[in-house]
Coordinates of C-alpha atoms and ligand atoms in Angstrom, one line a residue:
M1018 CA -16.0 8.1 -60.3
R1019 CA -19.8 8.8 -60.5
L1020 CA -21.8 7.6 -63.5
V1021 CA -22.7 11.2 -64.4
S1022 CA -19.1 12.3 -64.5
Q1023 CA -18.1 9.2 -66.5
M1024 CA -20.9 9.8 -69.1
S1025 CA -20.1 13.6 -69.3
A1026 CA -16.4 12.8 -69.9
A1027 CA -17.3 10.3 -72.6
L1028 CA -19.8 12.7 -74.3
A1029 CA -17.3 15.6 -74.2
S1030 CA -14.7 13.5 -75.8
A1031 CA -17.2 12.4 -78.5
I1032 CA -18.1 16.1 -79.2
V1033 CA -14.4 17.1 -79.6
L1034 CA -13.7 14.1 -81.8
V1035 CA -16.8 14.5 -84.1
G1036 CA -16.0 18.3 -84.4
V1037 CA -12.4 17.7 -85.4
V1038 CA -13.5 15.0 -87.9
A1039 CA -16.2 17.2 -89.4
G1040 CA -13.8 20.2 -89.8
E1041 CA -11.2 18.0 -91.4
T1042 CA -13.7 16.5 -93.9
V1043 CA -15.0 19.9 -94.9
R1044 CA -11.4 21.2 -95.3
R1045 CA -10.5 18.3 -97.7
V1046 CA -13.7 18.6 -99.8
E1047 CA -13.2 22.4 -100.1
Q1048 CA -9.5 22.0 -101.0
K1049 CA -10.4 19.6 -103.8
R1050 CA -13.1 21.9 -105.1
I1051 CA -10.8 24.9 -105.2
E1052 CA -8.0 23.0 -106.9
A1053 CA -10.3 22.0 -109.7
Q1054 CA -11.5 25.6 -110.0
V1055 CA -7.8 26.9 -110.3
R1056 CA -7.0 24.2 -112.8
E1057 CA -10.0 25.3 -115.0
Q1058 CA -9.2 29.0 -114.6
T1059 CA -5.6 28.3 -115.7
G1060 CA -6.7 26.3 -118.7
Q1061 CA -8.9 29.2 -119.8
L1062 CA -6.2 31.8 -119.3
I1063 CA -3.6 29.9 -121.3
S1064 CA -6.0 29.3 -124.2
I1065 CA -7.1 33.0 -124.2
M1066 CA -3.4 34.2 -124.0
S1067 CA -2.2 31.9 -126.7
G1068 CA -5.1 32.9 -129.0
M1069 CA -4.4 36.6 -128.5
T1070 CA -0.7 36.4 -128.8
I1071 CA 0.0 33.5 -131.1
E1072 CA 1.4 35.6 -134.0
A1073 CA 3.5 37.7 -131.7
I1074 CA 4.9 34.5 -130.1
I1075 CA 5.6 33.0 -133.5
V1076 CA 7.6 36.1 -134.6
E1077 CA 8.8 36.5 -131.0
D1078 CA 7.5 40.1 -130.7
A1079 CA 8.4 40.5 -127.1
P1080 CA 7.0 44.0 -126.4
F1081 CA 3.5 42.9 -127.7
V1082 CA 3.5 39.8 -125.6
E1083 CA 4.7 41.6 -122.5
T1084 CA 1.9 44.1 -122.9
A1085 CA -0.6 41.3 -123.1
L1086 CA 0.9 39.6 -120.0
A1087 CA 0.8 42.9 -118.0
Q1088 CA -2.9 43.2 -118.9
A1089 CA -3.6 39.7 -117.7
L1090 CA -1.7 40.4 -114.4
K1091 CA -3.7 43.6 -113.9
H1092 CA -7.1 41.9 -114.4
L1093 CA -6.5 38.7 -112.5
P1094 CA -5.6 39.5 -108.9
S1095 CA -4.7 35.8 -108.0
L1096 CA -2.2 35.6 -110.8
I1097 CA 1.4 35.9 -109.4
S1098 CA 3.5 35.5 -112.5
I1099 CA 3.2 34.5 -116.2
T1100 CA 6.0 33.6 -118.5
V1101 CA 6.0 32.8 -122.3
R1102 CA 8.8 30.7 -123.9
N1103 CA 9.6 29.8 -127.5
E1104 CA 9.8 26.1 -128.6
Q1105 CA 13.6 26.1 -127.6
D1106 CA 12.5 27.1 -124.0
R1107 CA 13.9 30.6 -124.2
I1108 CA 11.9 33.3 -122.5
I1109 CA 10.1 35.6 -124.9
A1110 CA 8.3 37.7 -122.3
S1111 CA 7.3 37.5 -118.7
A1112 CA 5.4 39.5 -116.0
A1113 CA 5.3 39.1 -112.3
R1114 CA 3.3 40.8 -109.5
K1115 CA 5.4 43.0 -107.3
G1116 CA 5.4 42.8 -103.5
V1117 CA 4.4 39.1 -103.3
A1118 CA 6.1 37.2 -100.5
K1119 CA 8.3 34.3 -101.5
D1120 CA 6.6 31.8 -99.2
Q1121 CA 3.1 32.8 -100.4
P1122 CA 1.1 29.5 -101.1
A1123 CA 0.8 29.1 -104.9
V1124 CA 0.1 26.5 -107.7
R1125 CA 2.0 26.4 -110.9
H1126 CA 0.7 25.3 -114.4
L1127 CA 2.6 24.8 -117.6
D1128 CA 1.0 24.4 -121.0
E1129 CA 2.0 24.4 -124.7
V1130 CA 1.1 27.1 -127.3
V1131 CA -0.3 25.1 -130.2
F1132 CA -1.5 26.5 -133.5
E1133 CA -2.9 24.2 -136.3
G1134 CA -1.4 21.2 -134.6
E1135 CA 2.1 22.7 -134.3
V1136 CA 3.8 23.7 -131.0
F1137 CA 5.2 27.2 -131.0
G1138 CA 6.1 27.7 -127.3
K1139 CA 5.0 27.3 -123.6
I1140 CA 3.1 29.4 -121.1
D1141 CA 4.0 29.0 -117.4
V1142 CA 1.4 30.4 -114.9
S1143 CA 1.7 30.8 -111.1
W1144 CA -1.5 31.3 -109.2
S1145 CA -1.7 32.5 -105.5
T1146 CA -3.8 30.1 -103.3
A1147 CA -3.6 32.3 -100.2
G1148 CA -7.2 33.5 -100.6
A1149 CA -8.4 29.9 -101.3
E1150 CA -6.7 28.6 -98.2
A1151 CA -8.3 31.3 -96.0
Q1152 CA -11.6 30.3 -97.5
I1153 CA -11.0 26.6 -96.8
A1154 CA -10.0 27.3 -93.1
E1155 CA -13.1 29.4 -92.7
S1156 CA -15.4 26.7 -94.1
A1157 CA -13.7 24.1 -91.7
K1158 CA -14.2 26.4 -88.7
V1159 CA -17.9 26.9 -89.6
A1160 CA -18.4 23.1 -90.0
R1161 CA -16.7 22.5 -86.6
F1162 CA -18.8 25.1 -84.9
Y1163 CA -22.1 23.9 -86.2
T1164 CA -21.4 20.2 -85.7
G1165 CA -20.1 20.9 -82.1
G1166 CA -23.2 23.0 -81.4
V1167 CA -25.6 20.4 -82.6
L1168 CA -23.7 17.7 -80.6
V1169 CA -23.8 19.8 -77.5
L1170 CA -27.5 20.2 -77.8
L1171 CA -27.8 16.4 -78.4
V1172 CA -25.6 15.6 -75.4
L1173 CA -27.7 17.9 -73.2
A1174 CA -30.8 16.1 -74.3
I1175 CA -29.2 12.7 -73.6
G1176 CA -27.9 13.9 -70.3
L1177 CA -31.4 15.1 -69.3
F1178 CA -32.9 11.8 -70.4
N1179 CA -30.1 9.8 -68.6
A1180 CA -30.5 11.7 -65.3
R1181 CA -34.2 11.1 -65.2
L1182 CA -34.5 7.6 -66.7
V1183 CA -31.2 5.9 -65.9
I1184 CA -29.4 7.5 -63.1
R1185 CA -32.4 8.2 -60.9
P1186 CA -33.8 4.6 -61.2
L1187 CA -30.3 3.2 -60.5
T1188 CA -30.0 5.5 -57.4
I1189 CA -33.3 4.4 -56.1
V1190 CA -32.5 0.7 -56.5
H1191 CA -29.2 1.3 -54.9
E1192 CA -30.7 3.2 -52.0
R1193 CA -33.3 0.4 -51.5
L1194 CA -30.6 -2.3 -51.4
R1195 CA -28.5 -0.3 -48.9
A1196 CA -31.5 0.3 -46.7
T1197 CA -32.3 -3.4 -46.8
R1198 CA -28.7 -4.2 -45.8
Q1199 CA -28.9 -1.7 -43.0
K1200 CA -32.3 -2.9 -42.0
R1201 CA -34.1 0.5 -42.3
Q1202 CA -36.8 2.1 -44.4
P1203 CA -35.4 3.5 -47.8
D1204 CA -35.7 7.2 -48.5
H1205 CA -37.3 6.8 -52.0
I1206 CA -38.9 3.7 -53.5
E1207 CA -41.0 5.0 -56.4
L1208 CA -39.4 4.7 -59.8
P1209 CA -40.1 7.5 -62.4
R1210 CA -43.2 6.7 -64.5
L1211 CA -41.3 6.2 -67.7
A1212 CA -38.5 4.1 -66.3
A1213 CA -37.3 1.2 -68.6
S1214 CA -38.8 -2.2 -68.0
E1215 CA -35.3 -3.5 -66.9
F1216 CA -35.3 -1.1 -64.0
I1217 CA -38.8 -2.1 -63.1
A1218 CA -37.7 -5.8 -63.1
L1219 CA -34.6 -4.9 -61.0
S1220 CA -36.8 -3.0 -58.5
Q1221 CA -39.1 -6.1 -58.3
S1222 CA -36.1 -8.3 -57.6
V1223 CA -35.3 -6.0 -54.7
D1224 CA -38.9 -6.5 -53.4
D1225 CA -38.3 -10.3 -53.6
L1226 CA -35.0 -10.0 -51.9
E1227 CA -36.5 -7.9 -49.0
L1228 CA -39.3 -10.5 -48.7
M1229 CA -36.8 -13.4 -48.6
L1230 CA -34.6 -11.6 -46.0
D1231 CA -37.7 -10.9 -43.9
E1232 CA -38.6 -14.6 -44.1
R1233 CA -35.1 -15.7 -43.3
E1234 CA -34.9 -13.3 -40.3
Q1235 CA -38.2 -14.7 -39.0
R1236 CA -37.0 -18.3 -39.5
E1237 CA -33.7 -17.5 -37.7
A1238 CA -35.6 -16.0 -34.8
E1239 CA -37.8 -19.0 -34.6
L1240 CA -34.8 -21.3 -34.8
Q1241 CA -32.9 -19.4 -32.2
F1242 CA -35.9 -19.6 -29.9
A1243 CA -36.2 -23.4 -30.5
R1244 CA -32.5 -23.8 -30.0
D1245 CA -32.5 -21.8 -26.8
R1246 CA -35.5 -23.9 -25.5
A1247 CA -33.7 -27.2 -26.5
E1248 CA -30.5 -26.1 -24.9
T1249 CA -32.3 -25.1 -21.7
A1250 CA -34.1 -28.5 -21.7
N1251 CA -30.9 -30.3 -22.4
R1252 CA -29.1 -28.5 -19.6
A1253 CA -32.0 -29.3 -17.3
K1254 CA -31.7 -33.0 -18.3
S1255 CA -27.9 -33.0 -17.8
D1256 CA -28.3 -31.2 -14.4
F1257 CA -30.9 -33.7 -13.4
L1258 CA -28.6 -36.6 -14.5
A1259 CA -25.6 -35.1 -12.8
T1260 CA -27.6 -34.7 -9.5
V1261 CA -29.2 -38.1 -9.7
S1262 CA -26.0 -39.9 -10.5
H1263 CA -24.2 -38.0 -7.8
E1264 CA -26.9 -39.0 -5.3
I1265 CA -26.7 -42.6 -6.4
R1266 CA -23.0 -42.7 -6.0
T1267 CA -23.0 -42.1 -2.3
P1268 CA -25.2 -45.0 -1.3
M1269 CA -23.4 -47.2 -3.9
N1270 CA -20.1 -46.6 -2.1
G1271 CA -21.9 -47.8 1.0
V1272 CA -23.0 -51.0 -0.8
L1273 CA -19.6 -51.6 -2.2
G1274 CA -17.7 -50.9 1.0
M1275 CA -20.0 -53.2 3.0
S1276 CA -19.9 -56.0 0.5
E1277 CA -16.1 -55.8 0.6
L1278 CA -16.1 -56.0 4.4
L1279 CA -18.6 -58.9 4.1
L1280 CA -16.2 -60.7 1.8
E1281 CA -13.4 -60.4 4.4
S1282 CA -15.6 -62.1 7.0
D1283 CA -16.4 -65.8 7.5
L1284 CA -18.9 -66.8 4.8
S1285 CA -20.2 -70.0 3.5
K1286 CA -19.4 -70.9 -0.1
E1287 CA -22.9 -69.8 -1.2
Q1288 CA -22.8 -66.6 0.8
R1289 CA -19.4 -65.7 -0.7
L1290 CA -20.7 -66.3 -4.2
F1291 CA -23.7 -64.0 -3.6
T1292 CA -21.6 -61.3 -2.0
E1293 CA -19.0 -61.4 -4.8
T1294 CA -21.9 -61.0 -7.3
I1295 CA -23.1 -58.0 -5.3
A1296 CA -19.6 -56.5 -5.3
S1297 CA -18.9 -57.0 -9.0
S1298 CA -22.4 -55.8 -10.0
G1299 CA -22.0 -52.8 -7.7
A1300 CA -18.6 -52.0 -9.2
A1301 CA -20.1 -52.2 -12.7
L1302 CA -23.0 -50.0 -11.7
L1303 CA -20.6 -47.5 -10.2
T1304 CA -18.7 -47.3 -13.5
V1305 CA -22.0 -46.7 -15.3
I1306 CA -22.9 -44.0 -12.8
N1307 CA -19.5 -42.4 -13.0
D1308 CA -19.7 -42.3 -16.8
I1309 CA -23.2 -40.8 -16.8
L1310 CA -22.0 -38.2 -14.2
D1311 CA -19.0 -37.3 -16.4
F1312 CA -21.0 -37.1 -19.5
S1313 CA -23.8 -35.0 -18.1
K1314 CA -21.2 -32.7 -16.5
I1315 CA -19.6 -32.2 -20.0
E1316 CA -23.0 -31.7 -21.6
A1317 CA -24.1 -29.2 -18.9
G1318 CA -20.9 -27.3 -19.5
K1319 CA -19.8 -27.8 -15.9
M1320 CA -16.7 -29.8 -16.6
V1321 CA -13.7 -27.5 -15.8
L1322 CA -10.3 -28.7 -16.8
E1323 CA -7.4 -28.4 -14.4
N1324 CA -4.0 -27.0 -15.4
A1325 CA -1.1 -28.3 -13.5
P1326 CA 2.3 -29.8 -14.3
F1327 CA 2.4 -33.6 -14.4
N1328 CA 4.7 -36.4 -15.4
L1329 CA 3.1 -37.9 -18.6
H1330 CA 5.7 -40.6 -18.9
N1331 CA 5.0 -42.0 -15.4
M1332 CA 1.3 -41.6 -16.0
I1333 CA 1.4 -43.7 -19.2
E1334 CA 3.5 -46.4 -17.5
D1335 CA 1.2 -46.4 -14.4
I1336 CA -1.8 -47.0 -16.7
C1337 CA -0.1 -49.9 -18.5
V1338 CA 1.0 -51.5 -15.2
L1339 CA -2.6 -51.1 -13.8
L1340 CA -4.2 -52.6 -16.9
S1341 CA -1.7 -55.3 -17.3
S1342 CA -3.7 -57.3 -14.7
K1343 CA -6.4 -57.6 -17.3
I1344 CA -4.3 -59.5 -19.8
E1345 CA -3.0 -62.0 -17.2
H1346 CA -5.2 -64.8 -18.6
K1347 CA -4.8 -63.9 -22.3
T1348 CA -1.9 -64.3 -24.7
V1349 CA -1.6 -60.5 -25.1
E1350 CA 1.5 -58.4 -24.7
L1351 CA 0.9 -54.9 -23.4
I1352 CA 3.8 -52.7 -24.7
C1353 CA 4.4 -49.2 -23.7
R1354 CA 6.7 -46.8 -25.7
F1355 CA 7.5 -43.2 -24.7
A1356 CA 9.6 -41.5 -27.3
P1357 CA 13.1 -40.9 -25.7
D1358 CA 13.4 -37.4 -27.3
L1359 CA 10.3 -36.2 -25.5
P1360 CA 10.3 -34.4 -22.1
D1361 CA 8.4 -36.2 -19.3
V1362 CA 6.6 -33.3 -17.7
F1363 CA 3.7 -31.3 -19.3
C1364 CA 1.0 -29.0 -18.2
G1365 CA -2.6 -30.0 -18.4
D1366 CA -5.4 -31.9 -16.6
P1367 CA -3.6 -35.1 -15.4
G1368 CA -6.8 -36.6 -14.0
R1369 CA -8.8 -36.2 -17.3
L1370 CA -5.8 -37.2 -19.5
R1371 CA -5.4 -40.3 -17.4
Q1372 CA -9.1 -41.0 -17.9
I1373 CA -8.7 -40.7 -21.7
V1374 CA -5.7 -43.0 -21.9
T1375 CA -7.2 -45.5 -19.4
N1376 CA -10.4 -45.7 -21.4
L1377 CA -8.5 -46.3 -24.7
V1378 CA -6.0 -48.8 -23.3
G1379 CA -8.9 -50.4 -21.3
N1380 CA -10.9 -50.9 -24.6
A1381 CA -7.9 -52.2 -26.5
V1382 CA -7.1 -54.7 -23.7
K1383 CA -10.8 -55.6 -23.5
F1384 CA -11.3 -56.3 -27.2
T1385 CA -8.0 -58.1 -27.8
T1386 CA -7.6 -61.8 -26.9
D1387 CA -4.4 -62.5 -28.7
G1388 CA -1.4 -60.5 -30.0
E1389 CA -0.4 -57.0 -28.8
V1390 CA -1.6 -53.8 -27.4
I1391 CA 0.9 -51.0 -28.1
V1392 CA 0.7 -47.7 -26.4
D1393 CA 3.0 -45.2 -28.2
V1394 CA 3.6 -41.6 -27.1
S1395 CA 5.5 -39.6 -29.7
G1396 CA 5.7 -36.0 -30.8
S1397 CA 7.8 -32.9 -31.2
V1398 CA 8.6 -29.9 -29.1
N1399 CA 8.4 -26.4 -30.5
G1400 CA 9.3 -23.7 -28.1
G1401 CA 7.4 -24.2 -24.9
H1402 CA 4.8 -26.5 -26.5
A1403 CA 4.8 -30.1 -27.6
D1404 CA 2.6 -31.6 -30.3
L1405 CA 1.9 -35.0 -28.9
K1406 CA 0.5 -38.1 -30.4
I1407 CA -0.7 -40.8 -28.1
S1408 CA -1.7 -43.9 -30.1
I1409 CA -3.1 -47.1 -28.8
S1410 CA -3.1 -49.9 -31.3
D1411 CA -4.3 -53.5 -30.8
T1412 CA -4.7 -56.7 -32.7
G1413 CA -8.2 -57.3 -31.4
I1414 CA -11.6 -57.8 -32.9
G1415 CA -11.5 -54.6 -34.9
I1416 CA -14.5 -52.5 -36.1
A1417 CA -16.4 -52.8 -39.4
P1418 CA -15.9 -49.8 -41.7
Q1419 CA -19.5 -48.7 -41.4
D1420 CA -19.3 -48.6 -37.6
V1421 CA -15.9 -46.8 -37.2
E1422 CA -17.4 -43.3 -36.9
K1423 CA -20.3 -44.5 -34.7
V1424 CA -18.0 -45.6 -31.9
F1425 CA -17.8 -42.0 -30.6
G1426 CA -21.6 -41.7 -30.3
V1427 CA -23.4 -41.8 -27.0
F1428 CA -24.3 -45.4 -25.8
E1429 CA -22.9 -46.7 -29.0
Q1430 CA -21.7 -50.3 -28.8
V1431 CA -20.8 -51.6 -32.2
D1432 CA -21.9 -55.1 -32.0
G1433 CA -24.6 -55.8 -29.4
S1434 CA -24.0 -59.6 -29.3
A1435 CA -20.2 -59.2 -29.0
N1436 CA -20.6 -56.7 -26.3
R1437 CA -22.6 -59.1 -24.2
K1438 CA -19.3 -60.8 -23.8
F1439 CA -17.4 -57.5 -23.3
E1440 CA -19.1 -55.4 -20.6
G1441 CA -19.3 -51.6 -20.9
T1442 CA -21.7 -48.7 -21.1
G1443 CA -21.0 -47.4 -24.6
L1444 CA -20.3 -44.0 -23.0
G1445 CA -16.5 -44.3 -22.6
L1446 CA -15.5 -43.1 -26.1
A1447 CA -18.1 -40.4 -26.2
I1448 CA -16.7 -38.9 -23.0
T1449 CA -13.1 -39.5 -24.3
K1450 CA -13.8 -37.6 -27.5
R1451 CA -15.4 -34.7 -25.7
L1452 CA -12.5 -34.5 -23.2
V1453 CA -9.9 -34.5 -26.0
E1454 CA -11.8 -31.7 -27.8
M1455 CA -12.0 -29.7 -24.5
M1456 CA -8.2 -29.9 -24.4
G1457 CA -8.1 -28.6 -27.9
G1458 CA -7.0 -32.0 -29.4
E1459 CA -8.4 -34.5 -31.8
I1460 CA -9.1 -38.2 -31.7
A1461 CA -9.2 -40.5 -34.7
V1462 CA -9.6 -44.2 -35.3
T1463 CA -8.6 -46.6 -38.0
S1464 CA -9.7 -50.2 -37.8
E1465 CA -10.1 -53.4 -39.7
L1466 CA -12.6 -56.0 -38.7
G1467 CA -10.9 -59.1 -37.2
K1468 CA -7.4 -57.5 -37.5
G1469 CA -7.4 -54.7 -34.9
S1470 CA -7.8 -51.0 -34.2
C1471 CA -5.7 -47.9 -33.7
F1472 CA -7.0 -44.9 -31.7
A1473 CA -4.8 -41.8 -32.0
V1474 CA -5.1 -38.7 -29.8
T1475 CA -3.2 -35.7 -31.0
L1476 CA -3.0 -32.6 -28.8
T1477 CA -0.7 -29.8 -28.0
L1478 CA 0.4 -29.3 -24.4
P1479 CA 2.8 -26.8 -22.8
T1480 CA 5.9 -28.4 -21.5
G1481 CA 6.3 -27.9 -17.8
A1482 CA 8.4 -28.5 -14.7
L1483 CA 7.4 -30.2 -11.5
P1484 CA 8.1 -28.6 -8.1
Q1485 CA 11.3 -30.3 -6.7
A1486 CA 9.5 -32.3 -4.0
D1487 CA 7.2 -34.0 -6.6
H1488 CA 10.0 -34.9 -8.8
T1489 CA 11.4 -38.3 -8.3
T1490 CA 14.5 -38.4 -10.5
I1491 CA 16.0 -41.7 -11.4
E1492 CA 19.6 -42.2 -12.4
T1493 CA 19.6 -42.4 -16.1
D1494 CA 23.3 -42.3 -17.0
L1495 CA 24.4 -45.7 -18.0
T1496 CA 27.7 -44.7 -19.7
G1497 CA 30.1 -47.6 -20.0
K1498 CA 27.4 -50.2 -19.0
R1499 CA 26.9 -53.2 -21.3
L1500 CA 23.3 -54.4 -21.4
L1501 CA 21.6 -57.4 -23.0
V1502 CA 17.9 -57.4 -23.9
V1503 CA 16.2 -60.7 -24.6
D1504 CA 12.6 -60.7 -26.0
D1505 CA 11.0 -62.7 -28.8
L1506 CA 8.8 -59.7 -29.7
E1507 CA 10.7 -57.2 -31.9
V1508 CA 8.7 -54.2 -30.9
N1509 CA 9.6 -54.9 -27.2
R1510 CA 13.3 -55.1 -28.1
T1511 CA 13.0 -51.9 -30.1
V1512 CA 11.3 -50.0 -27.2
L1513 CA 13.9 -51.1 -24.7
Y1514 CA 16.8 -50.6 -27.1
E1515 CA 16.0 -47.0 -27.9
R1516 CA 15.3 -46.1 -24.2
L1517 CA 18.5 -47.7 -22.9
L1518 CA 20.5 -46.1 -25.8
S1519 CA 19.1 -42.7 -24.7
W1520 CA 20.6 -43.4 -21.3
N1521 CA 24.0 -44.0 -22.9
A1522 CA 24.2 -47.7 -22.4
T1523 CA 25.8 -50.1 -24.9
V1524 CA 23.0 -52.5 -25.8
W1525 CA 22.8 -55.9 -27.4
C1526 CA 19.5 -57.6 -28.3
A1527 CA 18.6 -61.2 -28.7
S1528 CA 15.3 -62.7 -29.9
C1529 CA 15.5 -66.0 -28.0
G1530 CA 17.2 -67.8 -25.1
P1531 CA 19.9 -69.7 -27.1
S1532 CA 21.1 -66.7 -29.1
A1533 CA 21.2 -64.7 -25.8
L1534 CA 23.4 -67.4 -24.3
D1535 CA 25.7 -67.2 -27.3
M1536 CA 26.0 -63.5 -26.8
V1537 CA 26.8 -63.9 -23.1
R1538 CA 29.5 -66.5 -23.9
Q1539 CA 31.1 -64.3 -26.6
A1540 CA 31.0 -61.3 -24.2
N1541 CA 32.7 -63.3 -21.5
E1542 CA 35.4 -64.5 -24.0
R1543 CA 36.0 -60.9 -25.0
G1544 CA 36.6 -60.1 -21.4
A1545 CA 33.7 -57.7 -21.4
P1546 CA 30.8 -59.4 -19.7
F1547 CA 27.3 -57.8 -19.6
H1548 CA 26.5 -55.7 -16.5
L1549 CA 22.8 -56.4 -16.8
A1550 CA 20.4 -58.5 -18.8
I1551 CA 16.7 -57.7 -19.2
L1552 CA 14.7 -60.9 -20.0
D1553 CA 11.2 -61.5 -21.2
Y1554 CA 9.5 -64.4 -19.4
A1555 CA 7.2 -65.9 -22.0
M1556 CA 9.3 -66.9 -24.9
P1557 CA 9.1 -70.0 -27.1
D1558 CA 11.9 -72.7 -26.7
M1559 CA 13.3 -71.3 -23.4
N1560 CA 11.5 -69.0 -21.0
G1561 CA 13.1 -66.1 -19.1
E1562 CA 13.6 -68.1 -15.9
D1563 CA 15.3 -71.0 -17.6
L1564 CA 17.5 -68.6 -19.5
A1565 CA 18.5 -66.8 -16.3
R1566 CA 19.4 -70.1 -14.6
E1567 CA 21.6 -71.1 -17.6
Ligands
ADP1034 P1 -17.8 -49.5 -23.9 O1 -18.0 -49.1 -22.5 O2 -18.9 -50.3 -24.5 O3 -16.4 -50.0 -24.2 P2 -16.9 -47.3 -25.5 O4 -17.6 -46.0 -25.8 O5 -15.6 -47.2 -24.8 O6 -18.0 -48.1 -24.7 O7 -16.8 -48.0 -26.8 C1 -17.9 -48.1 -27.7 C2 -17.8 -49.3 -28.6 O8 -16.7 -49.1 -29.6 C3 -17.4 -50.5 -27.9 O9 -18.6 -51.1 -27.4 C4 -16.9 -51.4 -29.0 O10 -17.9 -51.9 -29.8 C5 -16.1 -50.4 -29.9 N1 -14.7 -50.3 -29.5 C6 -14.1 -49.4 -28.7 N2 -12.7 -49.7 -28.7 C7 -12.5 -50.8 -29.4 C8 -11.3 -51.5 -29.8 N3 -10.1 -51.2 -29.3 N4 -11.5 -52.6 -30.6 C9 -12.7 -52.9 -31.1 N5 -13.9 -52.3 -30.8 C10 -13.8 -51.2 -30.0

């Protein structure tokens, strides 16, 4: 509803209300005045009548009294009836106007006839108030009319004032704001000369706002320009890096290939040492170049992800098998768990996912000298998608709280001196994070210095199926088979136990050689020997080989 309509409605209601109140007030005042007048008139009539007829009343001379009453009726047009009674309340005489309607509005007065302090009778008078009421109604009408008229004039004046000094300034400010939002010139900007100071202040605020928006627009344009320039420069740098690293890779392969061939030939001890150094330095350099190539490809927006079905379970196990060579000389267990309720095949970029997991498991293995590295794949399937969580936890050197978030930065190596011992480029996690994000996933890390770290990748992948030729199925129905798992590490026993259980085997677990032997003996006595035993090699007391011999 427009402001003008709202104000008009409010003022019209006010006019009606004030008119009604004024009319009612006048009516009440008039009524009181007329009532007082009638009362006074009655008093006078009764005193005149009793003065004139007192003797006739005392002797109860009815004809005389009646004549007096008829005279009164004749001369007082508002008088409806008049009755005179003696002190025993019996009527002496009475007169009434003929042709008066019964419901005619009237007031009645009763007074005593007193002479020298003694009461001789009563006079009962009825007055018509019809004329008085018409007079009251007329007065109220006039009051309503004049009050309403004055108010209408007042409202018109206020309306005129509002239209010019309230509504017009508001419309102008509104138009200016709208024009600012639509980035165009406003139709009117000049406020009326007599506009209130509040409207002038409001209009000045619009000026300030316009100025601020102009400045912001200009700053945004400058920023956009600077951003475009920086992005172009960054892309050029990434392109350059990508080209250079690609160009370096080709001759590097030559260097590596040749040093490998050289190592296979007859070399003196010294020559072999030199050549091995060339080969290992070359391999390290190739890793750096590969990392730079990957990183600059991602930065230049040239990294395109593949989408193909692949066996995630096999991939995770391959990576663990490949990296297990790195723990050969350490007391570290590399444990791999793939949740039995998850499907094996998913759709995505197998090469890049392998790179992500290899980098995380590689780091975990690199920074752990004692304890375990556990690779755990879990998740849930919803329709055609699975929410996967791949977590890699270790009991290695850990990361200080202030460095935890830094590890995903470019060329970020948390502890320079420690990393002398552990080789690397500081690019691996930066690439990993970007790849995970390109896949729509997230990577998070929790770590405690000296205790270990846990890197967790969460991502959603569509479940898939491999073409028949690519799918090497292994027999997984072990119904009726009794299996014994022997491992000193509980987590290893748990992983094997849940996997074998999902293949329907009946599984027993033992944590050391002697208790495993007990179980074997008991099984034989029961006449239900084990079909197969899976033994860990490195166990305290008795190793896997000795246990197998026993
Ligand atoms: P690098 O090639 O040096 O390993 P990354 O980007 O893979 O580079 O890792 C960056 C840094 O994060 C490492 O140098 C190391 O300081 C820290 N870091 C990564 N993974 C671990 C881990 N599992 N345990 C302890 N520190 C880690």
